[in-house]
Amino acid sequence: PRAPSPPPGSCDVISLLGVRTASVGGESRVASAVAIHDVMVERAPALAEALYQPIERIWEGGEGVIALPIWAYTPDGKFTTQLSPSYIENAQYVNGVRRLEPDEIEAA
């Protein structure tokens, strides 16, 4: 299947900026999406496959709801990912949106 075009506003880099020192905690974690993908394909291939299927999510500035896979490949073969858990969760409250299957919830 052909990967969808990246939506407007996509980015290749995410940065974290601390404006103030945290009074408690303040730790952050950053992980490689490619590494997570590869481990998931190895350990839970059925769950990994679920993330290649379109999943509806709230999409600001568009038609309100859009279905995109979490993992895909661009037409030129580059791996891409788009995961916004709160957008996916909030779409579940929209009338007419397909309810997620248990394996999709576990995978995401």
Short mmCIF file of N, CA and C in Angstrom, two decimals:
data_model
loop_
_atom_site.label_atom_id
_atom_site.label_comp_id
_atom_site.label_asym_id
_atom_site.label_seq_id
_atom_site.Cartn_x
_atom_site.Cartn_y
_atom_site.Cartn_z
N PRO A 1 0.82 -1.20 0.00
CA PRO A 1 0.00 0.00 0.00
C PRO A 1 0.85 1.25 0.00
N ARG A 2 0.36 2.25 -0.64
CA ARG A 2 1.09 3.52 -0.73
C ARG A 2 0.89 4.33 0.54
N ALA A 3 1.97 4.90 1.03
CA ALA A 3 1.90 5.73 2.23
C ALA A 3 1.22 7.04 1.90
N PRO A 4 0.44 7.58 2.83
CA PRO A 4 -0.20 8.88 2.58
C PRO A 4 0.84 9.98 2.54
N SER A 5 0.48 11.07 1.92
CA SER A 5 1.37 12.23 1.91
C SER A 5 1.49 12.76 3.33
N PRO A 6 2.67 13.21 3.70
CA PRO A 6 2.80 13.77 5.05
C PRO A 6 1.88 14.97 5.20
N PRO A 7 1.21 15.09 6.32
CA PRO A 7 0.33 16.23 6.53
C PRO A 7 1.13 17.52 6.68
N PRO A 8 0.50 18.66 6.42
CA PRO A 8 1.20 19.93 6.64
C PRO A 8 1.63 20.04 8.09
N GLY A 9 2.78 20.62 8.30
CA GLY A 9 3.26 20.81 9.66
C GLY A 9 4.08 19.65 10.17
N SER A 10 4.36 18.64 9.32
CA SER A 10 5.18 17.52 9.76
C SER A 10 6.60 18.01 10.05
N CYS A 11 7.30 17.27 10.88
CA CYS A 11 8.66 17.66 11.20
C CYS A 11 9.56 16.44 11.24
N ASP A 12 10.83 16.66 11.07
CA ASP A 12 11.81 15.59 11.13
C ASP A 12 12.53 15.56 12.46
N VAL A 13 12.41 16.61 13.23
CA VAL A 13 13.14 16.73 14.48
C VAL A 13 12.19 17.25 15.55
N ILE A 14 12.30 16.68 16.73
CA ILE A 14 11.56 17.18 17.88
C ILE A 14 12.61 17.62 18.90
N SER A 15 12.42 18.79 19.47
CA SER A 15 13.38 19.25 20.47
C SER A 15 12.66 19.48 21.79
N LEU A 16 13.41 19.38 22.85
CA LEU A 16 12.90 19.64 24.18
C LEU A 16 13.64 20.84 24.74
N LEU A 17 12.90 21.73 25.37
CA LEU A 17 13.51 22.92 25.94
C LEU A 17 13.01 23.10 27.36
N GLY A 18 13.92 23.18 28.29
CA GLY A 18 13.54 23.45 29.67
C GLY A 18 13.71 24.93 29.94
N VAL A 19 12.62 25.61 30.26
CA VAL A 19 12.68 27.04 30.52
C VAL A 19 13.15 27.31 31.95
N ARG A 20 12.68 26.46 32.86
CA ARG A 20 13.06 26.59 34.27
C ARG A 20 13.49 25.23 34.79
N THR A 21 14.28 25.23 35.82
CA THR A 21 14.67 23.99 36.47
C THR A 21 13.46 23.44 37.21
N ALA A 22 13.19 22.16 37.02
CA ALA A 22 12.04 21.54 37.69
C ALA A 22 12.28 21.46 39.19
N SER A 23 11.23 21.71 39.98
CA SER A 23 11.37 21.61 41.43
C SER A 23 11.47 20.15 41.85
N VAL A 24 10.83 19.26 41.07
CA VAL A 24 10.88 17.83 41.31
C VAL A 24 10.94 17.15 39.96
N GLY A 25 11.75 16.12 39.84
CA GLY A 25 11.79 15.35 38.59
C GLY A 25 12.46 16.13 37.49
N GLY A 26 11.80 16.19 36.36
CA GLY A 26 12.35 16.92 35.23
C GLY A 26 13.07 16.03 34.24
N GLU A 27 13.01 14.72 34.46
CA GLU A 27 13.67 13.83 33.53
C GLU A 27 12.86 13.73 32.23
N SER A 28 13.56 13.48 31.15
CA SER A 28 12.92 13.29 29.85
C SER A 28 13.47 12.02 29.23
N ARG A 29 12.67 11.46 28.33
CA ARG A 29 13.13 10.29 27.59
C ARG A 29 12.91 10.55 26.11
N VAL A 30 13.88 10.22 25.33
CA VAL A 30 13.77 10.32 23.88
C VAL A 30 14.17 8.97 23.32
N ALA A 31 13.40 8.47 22.38
CA ALA A 31 13.70 7.17 21.79
C ALA A 31 13.59 7.27 20.27
N SER A 32 14.29 6.40 19.61
CA SER A 32 14.25 6.33 18.15
C SER A 32 13.00 5.59 17.71
N ALA A 33 12.18 6.23 16.87
CA ALA A 33 10.98 5.57 16.34
C ALA A 33 11.36 4.35 15.51
N VAL A 34 12.46 4.43 14.80
CA VAL A 34 12.92 3.30 13.98
C VAL A 34 13.29 2.13 14.88
N ALA A 35 13.99 2.40 15.98
CA ALA A 35 14.38 1.33 16.90
C ALA A 35 13.14 0.69 17.53
N ILE A 36 12.18 1.51 17.94
CA ILE A 36 10.94 0.98 18.52
C ILE A 36 10.22 0.12 17.49
N HIS A 37 10.12 0.61 16.27
CA HIS A 37 9.49 -0.15 15.18
C HIS A 37 10.16 -1.51 15.01
N ASP A 38 11.48 -1.50 14.90
CA ASP A 38 12.21 -2.74 14.63
C ASP A 38 12.04 -3.76 15.75
N VAL A 39 12.07 -3.32 16.99
CA VAL A 39 11.88 -4.23 18.13
C VAL A 39 10.45 -4.76 18.13
N MET A 40 9.49 -3.89 17.84
CA MET A 40 8.10 -4.34 17.82
C MET A 40 7.85 -5.35 16.71
N VAL A 41 8.44 -5.14 15.55
CA VAL A 41 8.30 -6.10 14.44
C VAL A 41 8.88 -7.45 14.86
N GLU A 42 9.98 -7.42 15.59
CA GLU A 42 10.63 -8.66 16.04
C GLU A 42 9.83 -9.36 17.14
N ARG A 43 9.35 -8.60 18.13
CA ARG A 43 8.73 -9.20 19.31
C ARG A 43 7.21 -9.37 19.21
N ALA A 44 6.55 -8.49 18.45
CA ALA A 44 5.09 -8.52 18.36
C ALA A 44 4.64 -8.13 16.95
N PRO A 45 4.94 -8.98 15.98
CA PRO A 45 4.66 -8.61 14.59
C PRO A 45 3.19 -8.30 14.30
N ALA A 46 2.27 -8.97 14.96
CA ALA A 46 0.85 -8.70 14.71
C ALA A 46 0.47 -7.30 15.19
N LEU A 47 1.02 -6.89 16.33
CA LEU A 47 0.76 -5.54 16.82
C LEU A 47 1.42 -4.50 15.93
N ALA A 48 2.62 -4.80 15.47
CA ALA A 48 3.31 -3.88 14.57
C ALA A 48 2.50 -3.67 13.30
N GLU A 49 1.94 -4.74 12.77
CA GLU A 49 1.14 -4.65 11.55
C GLU A 49 -0.07 -3.75 11.75
N ALA A 50 -0.67 -3.77 12.93
CA ALA A 50 -1.83 -2.92 13.21
C ALA A 50 -1.50 -1.44 13.06
N LEU A 51 -0.26 -1.07 13.32
CA LEU A 51 0.12 0.34 13.24
C LEU A 51 0.37 0.81 11.81
N TYR A 52 0.37 -0.11 10.86
CA TYR A 52 0.47 0.26 9.44
C TYR A 52 -0.91 0.53 8.84
N GLN A 53 -1.97 0.27 9.59
CA GLN A 53 -3.33 0.48 9.11
C GLN A 53 -3.79 1.89 9.51
N PRO A 54 -4.63 2.52 8.70
CA PRO A 54 -5.11 3.86 9.06
C PRO A 54 -5.88 3.85 10.38
N ILE A 55 -5.57 4.82 11.22
CA ILE A 55 -6.25 5.00 12.50
C ILE A 55 -6.74 6.45 12.54
N GLU A 56 -8.01 6.61 12.84
CA GLU A 56 -8.58 7.95 12.85
C GLU A 56 -8.10 8.73 14.06
N ARG A 57 -7.91 10.03 13.81
CA ARG A 57 -7.48 10.93 14.87
C ARG A 57 -8.05 12.31 14.58
N ILE A 58 -8.14 13.12 15.61
CA ILE A 58 -8.55 14.52 15.45
C ILE A 58 -7.43 15.21 14.68
N TRP A 59 -7.81 16.04 13.72
CA TRP A 59 -6.78 16.74 12.94
C TRP A 59 -7.14 18.21 12.90
N GLU A 60 -6.40 19.01 13.60
CA GLU A 60 -6.67 20.44 13.66
C GLU A 60 -6.37 21.09 12.32
N GLY A 61 -7.23 22.00 11.92
CA GLY A 61 -7.00 22.74 10.70
C GLY A 61 -7.44 22.01 9.45
N GLY A 62 -7.97 20.82 9.60
CA GLY A 62 -8.42 20.06 8.45
C GLY A 62 -9.91 19.83 8.50
N GLU A 63 -10.30 18.66 8.14
CA GLU A 63 -11.72 18.31 8.13
C GLU A 63 -12.20 17.82 9.50
N GLY A 64 -11.39 17.90 10.50
CA GLY A 64 -11.78 17.49 11.84
C GLY A 64 -11.24 16.13 12.23
N VAL A 65 -11.41 15.13 11.37
CA VAL A 65 -10.91 13.79 11.64
C VAL A 65 -10.23 13.29 10.37
N ILE A 66 -9.08 12.66 10.53
CA ILE A 66 -8.34 12.10 9.40
C ILE A 66 -7.84 10.72 9.81
N ALA A 67 -7.76 9.81 8.87
CA ALA A 67 -7.24 8.46 9.14
C ALA A 67 -5.85 8.33 8.53
N LEU A 68 -4.88 8.10 9.37
CA LEU A 68 -3.50 7.91 8.94
C LEU A 68 -2.91 6.73 9.70
N PRO A 69 -2.01 5.97 9.07
CA PRO A 69 -1.30 4.94 9.84
C PRO A 69 -0.30 5.62 10.77
N ILE A 70 0.05 4.94 11.83
CA ILE A 70 1.09 5.45 12.72
C ILE A 70 2.45 5.26 12.06
N TRP A 71 2.63 4.12 11.41
CA TRP A 71 3.87 3.85 10.69
C TRP A 71 3.58 3.72 9.21
N ALA A 72 4.47 4.24 8.39
CA ALA A 72 4.31 4.14 6.94
C ALA A 72 5.67 4.34 6.28
N TYR A 73 5.69 4.13 4.99
CA TYR A 73 6.86 4.44 4.17
C TYR A 73 6.43 5.44 3.11
N THR A 74 7.25 6.44 2.88
CA THR A 74 6.96 7.43 1.85
C THR A 74 7.17 6.77 0.48
N PRO A 75 6.67 7.39 -0.59
CA PRO A 75 6.85 6.80 -1.92
C PRO A 75 8.32 6.52 -2.27
N ASP A 76 9.24 7.30 -1.70
CA ASP A 76 10.66 7.04 -1.99
C ASP A 76 11.31 6.11 -0.97
N GLY A 77 10.48 5.43 -0.13
CA GLY A 77 10.99 4.37 0.74
C GLY A 77 11.47 4.80 2.11
N LYS A 78 11.24 6.03 2.51
CA LYS A 78 11.68 6.48 3.83
C LYS A 78 10.61 6.17 4.88
N PHE A 79 11.06 5.68 6.01
CA PHE A 79 10.16 5.38 7.12
C PHE A 79 9.64 6.67 7.71
N THR A 80 8.35 6.70 8.03
CA THR A 80 7.76 7.87 8.64
C THR A 80 6.80 7.43 9.74
N THR A 81 6.64 8.25 10.74
CA THR A 81 5.72 7.93 11.82
C THR A 81 4.97 9.18 12.24
N GLN A 82 3.75 8.99 12.66
CA GLN A 82 2.93 10.09 13.16
C GLN A 82 2.08 9.53 14.29
N LEU A 83 2.46 9.86 15.51
CA LEU A 83 1.74 9.36 16.67
C LEU A 83 1.38 10.53 17.58
N SER A 84 0.11 10.71 17.78
CA SER A 84 -0.41 11.72 18.70
C SER A 84 -1.49 11.03 19.53
N PRO A 85 -1.09 10.37 20.62
CA PRO A 85 -2.06 9.58 21.39
C PRO A 85 -3.33 10.33 21.77
N SER A 86 -3.20 11.57 22.21
CA SER A 86 -4.41 12.29 22.62
C SER A 86 -5.32 12.56 21.44
N TYR A 87 -4.78 12.78 20.24
CA TYR A 87 -5.61 13.00 19.06
C TYR A 87 -6.37 11.72 18.70
N ILE A 88 -5.70 10.57 18.85
CA ILE A 88 -6.34 9.29 18.56
C ILE A 88 -7.42 9.01 19.60
N GLU A 89 -7.10 9.22 20.87
CA GLU A 89 -8.07 8.98 21.94
C GLU A 89 -9.29 9.90 21.79
N ASN A 90 -9.07 11.17 21.50
CA ASN A 90 -10.18 12.11 21.38
C ASN A 90 -11.06 11.81 20.18
N ALA A 91 -10.50 11.26 19.12
CA ALA A 91 -11.32 10.91 17.96
C ALA A 91 -12.33 9.82 18.30
N GLN A 92 -12.06 9.03 19.32
CA GLN A 92 -12.98 7.98 19.71
C GLN A 92 -14.31 8.53 20.23
N TYR A 93 -14.36 9.80 20.56
CA TYR A 93 -15.58 10.44 21.04
C TYR A 93 -16.40 11.09 19.91
N VAL A 94 -15.87 11.06 18.69
CA VAL A 94 -16.55 11.69 17.56
C VAL A 94 -17.52 10.70 16.93
N ASN A 95 -18.75 11.14 16.72
CA ASN A 95 -19.75 10.29 16.08
C ASN A 95 -19.28 9.86 14.69
N GLY A 96 -19.47 8.59 14.39
CA GLY A 96 -19.12 8.06 13.08
C GLY A 96 -17.69 7.54 12.97
N VAL A 97 -16.87 7.76 13.99
CA VAL A 97 -15.49 7.26 13.96
C VAL A 97 -15.49 5.80 14.38
N ARG A 98 -14.79 4.99 13.61
CA ARG A 98 -14.66 3.56 13.91
C ARG A 98 -13.97 3.38 15.25
N ARG A 99 -14.52 2.54 16.10
CA ARG A 99 -13.93 2.26 17.40
C ARG A 99 -12.70 1.38 17.22
N LEU A 100 -11.66 1.69 17.96
CA LEU A 100 -10.43 0.92 17.87
C LEU A 100 -10.62 -0.50 18.41
N GLU A 101 -9.97 -1.44 17.75
CA GLU A 101 -9.96 -2.82 18.20
C GLU A 101 -8.95 -2.95 19.35
N PRO A 102 -9.11 -3.97 20.20
CA PRO A 102 -8.18 -4.16 21.33
C PRO A 102 -6.71 -4.23 20.90
N ASP A 103 -6.42 -4.88 19.75
CA ASP A 103 -5.02 -4.97 19.33
C ASP A 103 -4.49 -3.60 18.90
N GLU A 104 -5.33 -2.75 18.35
CA GLU A 104 -4.89 -1.41 17.98
C GLU A 104 -4.60 -0.57 19.22
N ILE A 105 -5.42 -0.72 20.23
CA ILE A 105 -5.18 0.00 21.50
C ILE A 105 -3.89 -0.48 22.14
N GLU A 106 -3.68 -1.77 22.16
CA GLU A 106 -2.44 -2.32 22.74
C GLU A 106 -1.22 -1.86 21.96
N ALA A 107 -1.31 -1.87 20.64
CA ALA A 107 -0.16 -1.49 19.80
C ALA A 107 0.18 -0.02 19.95
N ALA A 108 -0.83 0.83 19.96
CA ALA A 108 -0.59 2.27 20.03
C ALA A 108 -0.19 2.66 21.43
#
